[in-house]
Each structure stands twice: as structure tokens, then as C-alpha cells.
Amino acid sequence: MASLFFLFLLLLLPLVVVLLLLAVIVRPRPVRIPLKGRHVLVSGGSSGIGFALARRAAAEGARVSILARDPDRLRDACDAIRRDTGVDAAALAADVRDPAAVARALETVGPVDVLVCNQGVFVPQELERQSLEEVRFMVEVNLMGTFHLIKAALPAMKQRGKETGLPASIAIMSSQAGQVGVYGYTAYSATKFGLRGLAEALQHEVIMDNIHVTLIFPPDTDTPGLAEELKRRPEITNVIAASSGGMKADDVAQKALNGIKSAQFVVPCNFEGTMLSIATAGLSPQRSYLMAFNEVLGASLMRFIGLCFQWNWFSAIEKWHAKKKRK
Amino acid sequence: MSGLIHRLSHSHSLVLLVYIHIAPSQEYRWIGVHRAQKQAPSLRAVPILFSQHSMASPLLLLPVLMAPVVFAAVLAFLVRPRPVRVPIKGRHVFITGGSSGIGLALARLAAAEGAHVSILARRAAQLQEARDAIRLATGVDVAIFSADVRDADAVAKAVEAAGPVDVLVCNHGVFTPQELEKQDLEEVRFMVEVNLMGTFNLIKAALPTMKQRTKVTGLPASIAIMSSQAGQVGVYGYTAYSASKFALRGLAEALQHEVIADDIHVSMIFPPDTETPGFAEEHRRRPDLTNIIAGSSGGMKADDVAKKALDGIKSSRFIVPCNFEGTMLSIATAGLSPQSSFLTALAEVLGAGFMRFMGLCFQWNWFSSIENWHSKKKGL
């Protein structure tokens, strides 16, 4: 009996040591980002996940600004937010592809505390069939648009941080397609992967200004954007995308906001997302030593599962092509 | 009896090796292949599965030894896409950014291996110098094409003039490190346009004839994309460059799904700092902190990077690291990328946890450096 207990202890010991080590080394250190009474700006905030985020932030007592292209949709969104929360959101009509327009818009609403770069367009198609204009459209809106937003907001955010002494946040809406590239998503995955490179480097640059970067990775979410995307999706993409469940915009918004408030670098939105985040943790920063522990312990199994997924996907592609040939 | 228990973790099954000092006066029962002699005190490693008092046949040892072999076999079955050899000799290799640096080294190497090489770059003079240098070194004449990869039409014309491609090497790249706050949006756009859109333009232009070519020749083709260790982790000063290089990975993972049925294989090469004219340019602009952080990975010569790259292309590897740190980085950032080698897959699965831990140590080191640098600056 004693030997069994001894065995058990010796099994546990290295795990405890790893846990303690992680508690010491995880960087950046955890931080809480308050929302109440602070200025939250959401791009792509007139519909879908952005709108849900804006409404939630308003409900939590934040001062909210939403940025989008269409003034009518902006007005409808502001009306809805006022109706649901009593809060008057500021509406900014601008196209994120235009850096001057973005800068002007941000100037009118004053310094931002929580910048949510949520705008995104997605048109899935095989690269061979897709027009370069569409590829460029996604790169301009999803990637360059985010650069424009951050460039415009950063100076005032830094200034604000010094004055208030409170932590600020730059949150970037990515996608599970920003964790793994699959059939039909060459352009979209390129833009979303790009946002991660931007975020990892940006966190190094802004940490000393008490600004905290957050990446959110939702799965397919029930939004007008998704409805548009589904019209164009290649069959194989549908087969592969079925590997992960869909979510409602409001649930994604809740996960996103919680992640922003706890200054998490990587914010998954559902179970598959959590598994994906462990598999693709790479060299990303991790503030929570418990999550770090999960990542270290789960990494091997997740890589194995990832290889199983690729086995599944390549087989599906093979089968689909064989079926097509026979027709 | 004194005991030291050594824990080995192996794909989540635990094997306990117990070193036991045998005292001559005591009798022990052993499980395993070694039968201890009463009079021989010695330190022996004996696999004990449950308790040293149970008597079990040596057959209990078998599953323990077989587990890694079985696991490797499972991986060999699972890994996709299946590995292929992409021949270079006598085939058409098209290299962008091929007039200097890694591209030039690649062109020279491919020419020496008997490929028919085309190089694309912007400046005609540099292209001619490159052609002369390759002729001098290998006796082979490469075809030269002048075009800016940002111009989709010019790229399409050049690719058409060059003829159907077997191995497309999207190697061109520009890099200007700077804090995003200080960097001009024009420079950010420059990097995204050249590194990312330029690669899209190339692949769009070459893909149709590449597909036809593999049908006609029955040989596998390759689309190789030059990334960077900055495409595996983003660090201080590299918001734009890392964005463009990370993006290439999203492109590559999706592209491999789309072109596998046409026997086209995607390879991504991840070199560290490499001694090239491009690097000399970059180094001048580097922020202090980027130097402190990037000092973590060793530099390489362009020829050595080219050799690793070509080897990786020929074995149709999806991820091609170029040095030891690169290999560690690749295991840490394997994510959900495809893997055609079951041995590498084994290394990835076994090393993933440890590599994540190492990655966290790196971030601890980097954030501490950033903190120290700022305190020093404040103190001045």
C-alpha cells in the first residue's frame, strides 16, 4: 500500500513542479480590463458579432461607438442598442480600407479604451477559381483595415492609459479559419492568420503602455455575413467545416467580452475552439498559468488529434474527387 | 531496498522504470526478462508494471516495448498527404526574388542539379548579373524575367513567357522592422503587397498550366513559399512582416487542400536571419529591442538555407525548417498543419508539450527583456 501511495506522489510531483514553474514564468502577467464607464469602439459593429458585442458592452455600462460602412444599418443598430440598453451609441460611417476616413472617424469620438477590430468579409472559393479582386478585397478589409484602425487609435490609447492608469485593450476578431487553413479559404485564412502575426508582435510593442491584445477565434456564427458566405461555399468546404459546430452571435460576443476583460491573448468560443487553441498555441503569450498547464499537458494529444483531422479531411477530398470523376 | 523511480512519459502512457539495488541476502521476484541472482548485488533496470511482488511472465513487457512501434505505425497510416518525391532534374523551376540572396542561391543550386531555371525580379541589371554568376558557377543559362510581383498582369505575362512551371518558388520578400506606432502605413502596405499579394498573383498565374503539366507528365509538382521564423512567431518590431508571413501559412494550408488532387505539393520554408543583401537592409532599421529578442536564433548563409529549402521541396515537406532552432520552432508551431513524414509526426507528437513549455520560457525571457529595456530607458 505504501509503495502505491509513494508511486502516486512521485507521479504528482513533476506535475506540481511544472505547474509552479509555469505560475512563475507566464507572461504577460494577468490583468483585468474594466468596461464600465470606458470607451469601447467596435468596427463592423452594425451587424453580426460586432453588433452583439456593442450591445453587450453598452449593457455593461460602457460608452460605445460603432463603425461600419452603411449609415442606414448604423442607425438601425444604434436604435436597437438604445431600445435594449437605454444607451446612446455613437455611429461612425467609414470604410476601414480608407486610413484617412478611419483616422477622421476616430478623432470625432475621442480616445478609445477598448478597440475591437471586428470587421471582416469572407468569400470562400478555390484560389484557382477566385478573382484576384476578391482576394484583394479580403486582404484590404480584414488585414489592412485592422492596421488602419490600430494606427489611428494607438497614440490616443497610449495617452489615455497614462492619464487614467487603467489597462486598455486591442481586441481582434479572428476565426477558427485563422487557426487552420482549409479547402476554399486561401484568401480568408491568409488574412486571419496574418492578424495573428500582427497581434503577437503588437503585444510586445504595447505591453509597456498597459495595452493588452486579445484575439478571438469564433467558429461559424449565425450572422448575415455567414448567410452570404454559405451561398458561395464549395461543397468540400462544407464537408470539412462540419467538423466544428456553429454558434449564435450573442454567445460569441459573451465569450469575446469575457476574454477581453481578462486580457486573454487567445479567446476560443466553444469546445472545439478550446481544443484548436491548445493545438495551435505555438509561441503565443499566455497569462493564465492554469491554461498554460493545459496547453503543455494537452499539446501532444492535440497534435495527434490534429493529424487525425488532416487524415479525415484529405480522405474527404480524395473521395469527393473520385466521385466527381465517376460522374 | 533503495529505489529511484524514473518517470518516462510516452504518448500519454506511463512506463515506470525502477532501479533497484539488490541486496545479496534478500530474495526478490522479478518481472521481466532479467532474472536476478541472489548473490549478485547490482543495479538493474527492471520494468515493473504493477508491484514488485506480483509474478508475471515476461510477456507483460511486450506491450510496453510495442507501444511506441505501434504508435509509429498508426502515424505512418494516418499522415496526410502521403509523401512523394518531387524530381528537380530536367524540370522547370521558377524562382521569384531570384536575382539575389536566398533566391539566387536556390537558382544556382537548382541549375547545378540539372533543372531548367527561370528567375523573376524587378531590376533587369541585377537579373543579368545573376544570370552571369549562375553561368559562371554551373555552366547553365537561366531565363530571366523582369516584373514587379505586385503587378498581377506583369506576373501573368512573365509566367506565360516562361512556359509551364513544375516547381514554383515564391521566394520574393521585403522586410522593414519597426514599431507599428512609428511605422508608416505605406511601408506596412508595401510588405503586405509584395509578400502576400505578390504570392497570390504568382500562384494564380502559374496554377492552371501547372495542373495541366502534372496531368501530361504524370510527375508531382511543387509550390514552395519562402516564409521566415517571423512567420512562426511574431516579435517586437515585426507587426507588418509577421502579418505577411503568418498569412502565407494560412494560404498554404488551404492551398494544399485545393491542389493535392492535382499532384501539386505545397512547401513552406522557414529560414532564420540569413546573410543576404535584404538582411543587411533590414538590420539597419531594426529597433534595439528587436535585436535583443531576435538574437535568440542563429544566422545562416544563403547557400545553406537554399540547400535545406531544395531538400524540403524535393521531399514535398509542408514545413521546412533550416536549423536546429527552426526545427524546435516547427514542432512548437505544428498546429494543425499537414505532415507527410510519420517520423516527423512522431517527433511533433512527442515533443509538443515540451516545446510549448519552451515557448512559454521564451516569452518569459522576451517580456522580461522588454521590461528591462524600458526601465533602463526611463532611468536615463
XYZ file of C-alpha atoms in Angstrom:
707
model
C 0.000 0.000 0.000
C 2.773 2.373 0.935
C 4.506 1.771 -2.345
C 1.341 2.626 -4.249
C 0.980 5.877 -2.350
C 4.640 6.615 -2.931
C 4.124 5.955 -6.639
C 1.142 8.270 -6.739
C 3.107 11.048 -5.067
C 6.011 10.675 -7.452
C 3.625 10.865 -10.399
C 2.058 14.005 -9.000
C 5.323 15.701 -8.065
C 6.606 16.534 -11.558
C 3.149 17.858 -12.462
C 3.123 20.113 -9.399
C 6.643 21.277 -10.214
C 5.611 22.132 -13.784
C 2.545 23.970 -12.501
C 4.620 26.026 -10.063
C 7.227 26.796 -12.721
C 4.509 27.959 -15.094
C 2.983 30.171 -12.400
C 6.338 31.938 -12.231
C 7.124 32.282 -15.919
C 3.831 33.049 -17.662
C 3.948 36.445 -19.376
C 2.441 38.934 -19.697
C 1.028 38.996 -16.166
C -2.759 38.700 -15.862
C -4.777 41.895 -15.762
C -8.489 42.829 -15.503
C -9.763 45.314 -18.010
C -12.802 47.216 -16.729
C -15.548 48.116 -19.192
C -17.909 50.219 -17.110
C -17.679 53.894 -17.972
C -14.975 53.273 -20.581
C -14.955 53.887 -24.317
C -15.459 50.768 -26.419
C -15.213 51.102 -30.198
C -16.420 48.207 -32.359
C -15.727 48.121 -36.097
C -18.200 46.128 -38.152
C -20.464 46.961 -35.238
C -23.741 47.400 -37.098
C -24.453 43.684 -37.575
C -23.499 40.166 -36.591
C -20.930 39.583 -33.857
C -19.930 43.274 -33.770
C -23.456 44.392 -33.086
C -23.881 41.768 -30.367
C -20.588 42.928 -28.815
C -21.622 46.589 -28.905
C -24.957 45.815 -27.293
C -23.348 43.760 -24.529
C -20.716 46.382 -23.832
C -23.441 49.034 -23.604
C -25.410 46.821 -21.220
C -22.304 46.603 -19.030
C -22.113 50.378 -18.762
C -19.563 51.204 -21.417
C -19.661 54.199 -23.715
C -19.974 52.574 -27.135
C -19.046 53.682 -30.656
C -19.790 51.534 -33.682
C -18.013 51.893 -37.007
C -19.327 50.499 -40.290
C -19.858 51.478 -43.916
C -23.627 51.787 -44.257
C -25.236 54.756 -42.415
C -28.689 53.148 -42.526
C -27.527 49.941 -40.877
C -25.600 52.022 -38.357
C -28.756 53.927 -37.477
C -30.763 50.708 -37.104
C -28.055 49.290 -34.880
C -27.969 52.390 -32.658
C -31.762 52.284 -32.364
C -31.639 48.643 -31.338
C -28.935 49.299 -28.749
C -30.894 52.220 -27.324
C -34.013 50.108 -27.199
C -32.300 47.188 -25.451
C -29.989 49.039 -23.079
C -31.019 52.696 -22.989
C -27.505 53.632 -24.085
C -26.830 56.001 -26.987
C -24.083 54.558 -29.124
C -22.066 56.809 -31.431
C -22.290 55.878 -35.110
C -19.241 56.283 -37.352
C -19.649 55.776 -41.072
C -16.320 54.896 -42.631
C -14.729 52.196 -44.771
C -11.819 50.587 -42.918
C -9.934 50.370 -46.206
C -9.547 54.165 -46.131
C -6.967 55.105 -43.462
C -7.785 58.825 -43.633
C -11.503 58.187 -43.115
C -10.755 55.883 -40.201
C -8.468 58.479 -38.603
C -11.102 61.185 -39.020
C -13.826 58.996 -37.541
C -11.736 58.097 -34.516
C -10.900 61.709 -33.901
C -14.575 62.620 -33.591
C -15.234 60.141 -30.799
C -12.125 60.754 -28.762
C -9.645 58.332 -27.171
C -10.573 54.662 -27.151
C -10.115 52.345 -24.161
C -11.164 49.094 -25.812
C -10.653 48.890 -29.578
C -12.469 45.929 -31.121
C -11.277 45.311 -34.687
C -14.179 43.093 -35.613
C -14.839 43.988 -39.268
C -14.449 41.172 -41.743
C -15.523 39.941 -45.130
C -15.313 36.344 -46.307
C -15.799 34.809 -49.701
C -14.778 31.156 -49.781
C -13.643 29.735 -53.103
C -10.872 27.654 -54.632
C -7.993 30.031 -55.401
C -7.937 28.771 -58.964
C -11.498 29.972 -59.497
C -11.418 33.079 -57.316
C -10.775 36.509 -58.822
C -7.774 38.423 -57.514
C -10.167 41.321 -56.850
C -11.984 39.237 -54.241
C -8.690 38.135 -52.698
C -7.585 41.734 -52.522
C -10.952 42.752 -51.060
C -10.491 40.350 -48.134
C -6.869 41.382 -47.587
C -7.749 45.080 -47.661
C -10.717 44.866 -45.305
C -9.627 42.151 -42.874
C -5.894 42.817 -42.659
C -5.100 46.343 -43.857
C -8.334 47.610 -42.288
C -7.131 46.383 -38.895
C -3.747 48.045 -39.405
C -5.562 51.305 -40.205
C -7.701 51.080 -37.090
C -4.792 50.341 -34.774
C -2.580 53.048 -36.295
C -5.362 55.572 -35.838
C -6.279 54.618 -32.286
C -2.875 53.818 -30.772
C -1.455 57.275 -29.942
C -4.572 58.400 -28.072
C -4.894 54.997 -26.380
C -1.363 55.303 -25.031
C -2.009 58.849 -23.854
C -5.261 57.800 -22.224
C -3.563 54.894 -20.487
C -1.019 57.246 -18.932
C -3.748 59.616 -17.704
C -6.181 57.074 -16.295
C -3.642 54.473 -15.183
C -6.156 51.845 -16.337
C -5.344 48.959 -18.698
C -6.615 49.253 -22.270
C -7.369 46.571 -24.850
C -6.940 45.980 -28.562
C -9.198 43.075 -29.471
C -9.033 41.468 -32.900
C -11.758 39.228 -34.279
C -10.133 36.266 -35.974
C -11.785 32.941 -36.778
C -11.168 29.206 -36.493
C -10.077 29.689 -40.111
C -7.283 31.755 -38.577
C -6.084 28.675 -36.675
C -6.201 26.191 -39.543
C -6.459 26.758 -43.282
C -8.902 24.512 -45.120
C -10.210 23.979 -48.650
C -11.704 27.141 -50.093
C -10.176 29.525 -47.597
C -6.836 30.515 -49.129
C -7.617 34.248 -49.008
C -9.711 34.311 -45.835
C -7.313 32.148 -43.832
C -4.424 34.233 -45.149
C -5.982 37.396 -43.710
C -6.912 35.770 -40.412
C -3.521 34.099 -39.937
C -1.994 37.495 -40.756
C -3.898 39.063 -37.872
C -2.210 36.626 -35.502
C 1.290 37.591 -36.632
C 0.263 41.209 -36.152
C -1.167 40.508 -32.688
C 1.846 38.567 -31.357
C 4.244 41.311 -32.397
C 1.909 44.106 -31.298
C 1.620 42.712 -27.773
C 5.408 43.033 -27.415
C 5.235 46.634 -28.565
C 2.342 47.881 -26.423
C 2.702 45.923 -23.187
C 4.672 48.717 -21.519
C 1.802 51.106 -22.271
C -0.558 48.831 -20.361
C -2.376 47.876 -23.590
C -3.415 44.256 -23.881
C -4.006 42.393 -27.110
C -6.782 39.828 -27.467
C -7.541 37.536 -30.422
C -10.986 35.959 -30.634
C -11.471 32.744 -32.629
C -15.170 32.050 -33.259
C -16.461 29.123 -35.357
C -19.198 29.559 -37.969
C -21.526 32.074 -36.315
C -25.154 32.743 -37.184
C -24.838 36.194 -38.779
C -25.847 37.940 -42.012
C -22.180 37.609 -43.005
C -22.325 33.824 -42.692
C -25.529 33.684 -44.718
C -23.692 35.471 -47.525
C -20.681 33.178 -47.203
C -22.715 29.974 -47.282
C -24.145 30.919 -50.667
C -20.680 30.733 -52.174
C -19.114 27.837 -50.264
C -17.621 24.979 -52.257
C -19.077 21.573 -51.364
C -15.819 20.272 -49.934
C -15.557 23.281 -47.616
C -18.987 22.418 -46.235
C -17.894 18.849 -45.602
C -14.753 19.998 -43.794
C -16.338 22.895 -41.886
C -18.868 20.470 -40.430
C -16.030 19.354 -38.131
C -16.819 22.311 -35.864
C -20.220 23.338 -34.503
C -21.898 26.698 -35.174
C -22.769 29.357 -32.603
C -25.077 32.291 -32.076
C -23.630 35.805 -32.362
C -24.620 36.743 -28.835
C -22.839 33.740 -27.323
C -19.700 34.570 -29.286
C -19.994 38.164 -28.080
C -20.223 36.990 -24.478
C -17.118 34.800 -24.786
C -15.323 37.619 -26.564
C -16.152 40.212 -23.936
C -15.139 37.904 -21.096
C -11.852 37.234 -22.828
C -11.256 40.941 -23.361
C -11.966 41.714 -19.717
C -9.466 39.090 -18.567
C -6.917 40.265 -21.143
C -6.585 36.746 -22.582
C -4.395 36.620 -25.674
C -6.278 33.724 -27.259
C -10.050 33.534 -26.765
C -11.773 30.376 -28.051
C -15.570 30.348 -28.157
C -16.584 26.692 -27.902
C -15.202 23.276 -27.031
C -13.679 22.582 -30.471
C -12.219 26.080 -30.304
C -10.534 25.333 -26.998
C -9.025 22.162 -28.438
C -7.894 24.083 -31.526
C -6.346 26.776 -29.337
C -4.303 24.233 -27.428
C -3.193 22.607 -30.682
C -2.174 25.925 -32.219
C -0.795 27.622 -29.095
C 2.594 27.786 -30.801
C 4.699 30.508 -29.220
C 1.819 32.794 -28.297
C 1.914 34.509 -24.880
C -0.241 33.018 -22.089
C -1.183 34.892 -18.930
C -3.023 32.144 -17.100
C -0.740 29.531 -15.572
C -3.645 27.079 -15.401
C -4.312 27.461 -19.112
C -0.565 27.186 -19.727
C -0.620 23.916 -17.800
C -3.433 22.628 -20.019
C -1.504 23.654 -23.093
C 1.685 21.907 -22.003
C -0.112 18.718 -20.974
C -2.546 18.657 -23.859
C -0.196 19.664 -26.675
C 0.881 16.147 -27.627
C -2.631 14.743 -27.707
C -3.849 17.771 -29.651
C -1.145 17.376 -32.278
C -2.192 13.752 -32.662
C -5.836 14.786 -32.986
C -4.818 17.450 -35.489
C -3.130 14.791 -37.612
C -6.323 12.725 -37.383
C -8.316 15.702 -38.634
C -5.995 16.143 -41.613
C -6.306 12.417 -42.332
C -10.073 12.859 -42.291
C -10.013 15.973 -44.471
C -7.599 14.648 -47.100
C -9.673 11.455 -47.311
C -12.824 13.526 -47.794
C -11.105 15.471 -50.578
C -9.949 12.248 -52.225
C -13.426 10.737 -52.062
C -15.098 13.838 -53.440
C -12.755 13.931 -56.416
C -13.211 10.197 -57.080
C -16.991 10.671 -57.038
C -16.734 13.599 -59.411
C -14.574 11.602 -61.820
C -17.074 8.791 -61.979
C -19.933 11.107 -62.934
C 15.902 -1.582 -0.664
C 16.511 1.753 -2.039
C 14.695 2.841 -5.103
C 14.819 5.581 -7.611
C 11.799 5.922 -9.747
C 12.384 7.466 -13.092
C 9.336 8.580 -14.948
C 9.198 8.423 -18.686
C 6.148 9.736 -20.370
C 5.467 8.257 -23.756
C 2.495 9.393 -25.753
C 0.490 9.586 -22.586
C 1.154 6.076 -21.386
C 3.386 5.917 -18.385
C 6.229 3.491 -18.109
C 7.951 3.225 -14.799
C 11.471 2.114 -14.735
C 12.617 1.182 -11.316
C 16.226 0.941 -10.447
C 16.634 -1.382 -7.609
C 19.657 -2.190 -5.635
C 19.675 -5.837 -4.908
C 20.900 -6.871 -1.525
C 22.528 -10.276 -1.598
C 20.657 -11.599 1.393
C 17.186 -10.894 0.151
C 15.152 -12.747 -2.353
C 13.121 -10.921 -4.865
C 10.796 -11.969 -7.531
C 11.237 -10.217 -10.769
C 9.034 -9.440 -13.649
C 10.776 -9.086 -16.876
C 13.477 -10.575 -18.905
C 16.227 -10.464 -16.316
C 16.282 -12.949 -13.536
C 18.314 -11.685 -10.630
C 20.802 -13.872 -8.883
C 20.742 -13.891 -5.107
C 24.439 -13.377 -4.708
C 24.943 -10.657 -7.265
C 24.394 -7.167 -5.999
C 23.897 -4.867 -8.912
C 21.885 -2.040 -10.130
C 19.470 -3.240 -12.660
C 16.799 -1.545 -14.579
C 13.762 -3.727 -14.458
C 10.456 -2.685 -15.884
C 7.865 -3.179 -13.201
C 4.305 -2.756 -14.244
C 2.410 -3.025 -11.035
C 4.260 -4.124 -7.947
C 7.490 -5.909 -7.402
C 5.710 -8.714 -5.640
C 3.467 -9.917 -8.411
C 4.805 -12.662 -10.556
C 4.051 -12.130 -14.196
C 5.505 -13.504 -17.336
C 7.916 -11.508 -19.486
C 5.018 -11.117 -21.893
C 3.832 -8.139 -19.869
C 6.919 -6.361 -21.135
C 5.835 -6.797 -24.726
C 3.038 -4.213 -24.884
C 5.347 -1.688 -23.277
C 8.016 -2.176 -25.927
C 5.476 -2.494 -28.693
C 3.583 0.701 -27.783
C 5.977 3.132 -29.496
C 6.278 0.851 -32.512
C 2.501 0.502 -32.764
C 2.101 4.221 -32.346
C 4.627 4.926 -35.098
C 2.737 2.508 -37.326
C -0.543 4.290 -36.569
C 1.068 7.580 -37.532
C 2.503 6.072 -40.710
C -1.048 5.148 -41.638
C -2.551 8.492 -40.626
C -0.184 11.067 -42.064
C -1.577 13.089 -44.965
C -0.822 13.982 -47.629
C 1.200 10.894 -48.473
C 4.888 11.629 -49.006
C 6.142 11.975 -52.583
C 9.453 12.802 -54.216
C 9.405 15.863 -56.408
C 12.169 15.487 -59.016
C 14.161 18.583 -59.967
C 16.376 17.316 -62.807
C 15.151 18.347 -66.220
C 12.156 20.179 -64.771
C 11.172 23.836 -64.869
C 11.921 25.714 -61.650
C 10.606 29.276 -61.464
C 12.076 31.431 -58.693
C 10.923 34.916 -57.740
C 13.305 37.266 -55.994
C 15.831 35.072 -57.775
C 18.441 37.702 -58.553
C 19.885 37.940 -55.042
C 20.020 36.409 -51.602
C 18.298 33.099 -50.942
C 16.579 33.159 -54.351
C 19.875 33.421 -56.195
C 21.372 30.633 -54.107
C 18.323 28.478 -54.864
C 18.555 29.201 -58.589
C 22.229 28.273 -58.644
C 21.596 25.053 -56.725
C 18.659 24.022 -58.923
C 20.651 24.759 -62.075
C 23.537 22.672 -60.769
C 21.090 19.792 -60.201
C 20.050 19.870 -63.853
C 16.844 21.888 -63.654
C 15.742 24.372 -66.258
C 15.611 27.572 -64.187
C 13.761 30.877 -64.615
C 14.290 33.784 -62.253
C 11.983 36.740 -61.778
C 12.880 40.050 -60.133
C 12.322 43.752 -60.634
C 15.661 45.084 -61.831
C 16.985 43.980 -65.246
C 20.594 44.792 -64.407
C 20.586 42.651 -61.282
C 18.897 39.827 -63.236
C 21.671 39.889 -65.827
C 24.342 39.835 -63.151
C 22.594 36.879 -61.567
C 22.456 35.043 -64.875
C 26.163 35.636 -65.422
C 27.002 34.467 -61.924
C 24.999 31.251 -62.366
C 26.557 30.599 -65.778
C 29.995 31.044 -64.249
C 29.253 28.710 -61.371
C 27.307 25.953 -63.158
C 27.624 26.482 -66.913
C 23.835 26.646 -67.096
C 21.881 29.525 -68.638
C 18.854 30.616 -66.673
C 15.941 32.505 -68.204
C 15.390 35.947 -66.729
C 12.127 37.850 -66.394
C 11.690 41.380 -65.147
C 8.439 42.136 -63.346
C 7.128 43.531 -60.075
C 5.167 40.824 -58.229
C 2.678 43.486 -57.133
C 1.550 43.794 -60.759
C -0.690 40.794 -61.454
C -0.704 41.350 -65.224
C 3.065 41.665 -65.470
C 3.431 38.487 -63.433
C 0.963 36.638 -65.661
C 2.867 37.740 -68.768
C 6.201 36.668 -67.320
C 4.871 33.256 -66.273
C 3.343 32.773 -69.695
C 6.595 33.678 -71.427
C 8.497 31.280 -69.185
C 6.272 28.328 -70.015
C 4.591 25.747 -67.770
C 6.180 25.549 -64.346
C 6.961 22.374 -62.382
C 8.374 23.933 -59.224
C 7.155 27.425 -58.355
C 9.281 29.092 -55.675
C 7.584 32.196 -54.267
C 10.700 33.500 -52.608
C 10.481 37.280 -53.054
C 10.134 39.320 -49.894
C 10.710 42.744 -48.381
C 11.103 43.478 -44.692
C 11.273 46.675 -42.736
C 11.131 46.142 -38.990
C 9.704 48.960 -36.890
C 7.246 49.565 -34.084
C 3.792 49.858 -35.630
C 3.266 53.157 -33.867
C 6.301 54.626 -35.609
C 5.948 52.852 -38.961
C 4.389 54.499 -41.993
C 1.272 52.794 -43.273
C 2.905 52.957 -46.703
C 5.643 50.616 -45.512
C 3.099 48.250 -43.958
C 1.217 48.194 -47.231
C 4.466 47.636 -49.155
C 5.204 44.464 -47.173
C 1.655 43.144 -47.456
C 1.508 43.905 -51.185
C 4.832 42.339 -52.068
C 4.987 39.419 -49.639
C 1.309 38.415 -49.604
C -0.491 39.752 -52.683
C 2.619 39.125 -54.775
C 2.454 35.454 -53.842
C -1.269 35.297 -54.660
C -0.545 36.879 -58.056
C 2.151 34.297 -58.778
C 0.135 31.280 -57.785
C -2.919 32.476 -59.709
C -0.763 32.940 -62.796
C 1.067 29.628 -62.616
C -1.618 27.281 -61.304
C -3.627 26.466 -64.464
C -0.607 25.383 -66.528
C 0.940 23.612 -63.530
C -2.197 21.484 -63.230
C -2.132 20.667 -66.922
C 1.560 19.884 -66.752
C 1.171 17.295 -63.961
C -1.563 15.599 -65.973
C 0.667 15.466 -69.062
C 3.914 14.414 -67.350
C 2.423 12.332 -64.539
C 5.062 13.827 -62.242
C 4.354 15.675 -58.970
C 4.781 19.462 -58.972
C 5.579 21.848 -56.140
C 4.569 25.296 -54.947
C 7.189 26.440 -52.456
C 6.697 29.542 -50.356
C 9.533 31.289 -48.560
C 8.349 32.258 -45.112
C 10.544 33.089 -42.107
C 10.893 32.280 -38.428
C 8.991 35.560 -38.099
C 6.180 33.620 -39.753
C 6.152 31.186 -36.835
C 6.265 33.736 -34.009
C 5.601 37.467 -34.019
C 8.078 39.590 -32.071
C 8.725 43.247 -31.282
C 9.102 45.329 -34.424
C 7.573 42.817 -36.816
C 3.851 43.592 -36.836
C 3.715 44.068 -40.628
C 6.341 41.496 -41.608
C 4.979 38.772 -39.331
C 1.459 39.590 -40.518
C 2.506 38.980 -44.119
C 4.444 35.803 -43.282
C 1.781 34.307 -40.997
C -0.720 34.996 -43.771
C 1.340 32.888 -46.185
C 0.799 29.949 -43.867
C -2.982 30.319 -43.897
C -2.746 30.479 -47.676
C -0.504 27.406 -47.831
C -2.612 25.194 -45.531
C -5.762 25.920 -47.534
C -3.962 25.704 -50.878
C -2.635 22.232 -50.133
C -6.225 21.013 -49.705
C -7.152 22.518 -53.058
C -4.250 21.259 -55.170
C -3.487 17.842 -53.700
C -5.777 16.135 -56.217
C -3.657 17.672 -58.993
C -0.475 16.153 -57.560
C 0.826 19.587 -56.553
C 2.597 19.764 -53.201
C 2.947 22.867 -51.078
C 6.124 23.556 -49.116
C 6.816 26.364 -46.677
C 10.380 27.237 -45.823
C 11.163 28.965 -42.503
C 14.704 30.376 -42.519
C 16.201 32.362 -39.623
C 18.136 35.579 -40.189
C 20.108 34.835 -43.374
C 23.162 36.688 -44.664
C 21.717 38.428 -47.711
C 21.613 41.948 -49.130
C 17.993 42.056 -47.956
C 19.053 41.281 -44.411
C 21.723 43.997 -44.484
C 18.981 46.486 -45.364
C 16.726 45.213 -42.603
C 19.428 45.236 -39.977
C 19.976 48.963 -40.389
C 16.390 49.723 -39.449
C 15.974 47.271 -36.580
C 14.777 48.633 -33.266
C 17.047 47.879 -30.289
C 14.543 45.502 -28.738
C 14.148 43.510 -31.947
C 17.895 42.918 -31.933
C 17.782 41.812 -28.320
C 14.919 39.406 -28.995
C 15.940 38.172 -32.449
C 19.399 37.462 -31.123
C 17.824 34.269 -29.770
C 18.128 32.494 -33.131
C 21.351 31.873 -35.062
C 22.028 33.336 -38.525
C 22.691 31.275 -41.630
C 24.335 31.534 -45.025
C 22.072 31.842 -48.072
C 23.574 28.712 -49.650
C 22.789 26.601 -46.598
C 19.217 27.873 -46.491
C 18.891 27.109 -50.202
C 20.114 23.557 -49.652
C 17.613 22.925 -46.872
C 14.888 24.513 -48.944
C 15.561 22.403 -52.008
C 15.768 19.214 -49.949
C 12.439 20.050 -48.363
C 10.863 20.792 -51.732
C 12.121 17.517 -53.173
C 10.618 15.549 -50.280
C 7.360 17.532 -50.556
C 7.565 18.534 -46.901
C 4.905 21.033 -45.859
C 7.108 22.654 -43.222
C 10.828 23.036 -43.930
C 12.928 24.345 -41.040
C 16.526 25.356 -41.765
C 18.407 24.958 -38.486
C 18.078 23.441 -35.038
C 16.112 26.320 -33.515
C 13.906 26.214 -36.591
C 13.158 22.550 -36.025
C 12.192 23.251 -32.415
C 10.028 26.168 -33.562
C 8.373 23.968 -36.164
C 7.437 21.363 -33.580
C 6.087 24.082 -31.284
C 4.029 25.654 -34.052
C 2.944 22.488 -35.882
C -0.653 23.351 -35.066
C -2.988 21.619 -37.491
C -0.627 21.675 -40.442
C -0.444 18.582 -42.659
C 2.558 16.266 -42.164
C 3.648 13.725 -44.725
C 6.514 12.172 -42.742
C 5.441 9.813 -39.970
C 8.807 10.164 -38.242
C 8.439 13.934 -38.060
C 4.851 13.427 -36.942
C 6.165 11.220 -34.128
C 8.650 13.927 -33.120
C 5.863 16.502 -33.191
C 3.504 14.462 -31.038
C 6.211 13.520 -28.544
C 7.798 16.953 -28.398
C 4.701 19.159 -28.470
C 4.247 19.521 -24.727
C 7.893 20.228 -24.031
C 8.053 22.698 -26.922
C 5.031 24.598 -25.598
C 6.842 24.838 -22.271
C 9.972 26.105 -24.064
C 7.824 28.620 -25.939
C 6.453 29.948 -22.671
C 10.025 30.256 -21.383
C 10.923 32.268 -24.480
C 8.020 34.646 -23.933
C 9.048 34.997 -20.286
C 12.530 35.926 -21.485
C 11.261 38.334 -24.131
C 8.773 40.179 -21.935
C 11.448 40.495 -19.265
C 13.835 41.981 -21.846
C 11.161 44.452 -22.879
C 10.552 45.423 -19.257
C 14.282 45.815 -18.543
C 14.896 47.881 -21.648
C 12.085 50.277 -20.759
C 13.221 50.671 -17.137
C 16.723 51.400 -18.347
C 15.409 53.989 -20.758
C 13.331 55.603 -18.032
C 16.275 55.617 -15.673
C 18.462 57.544 -18.125
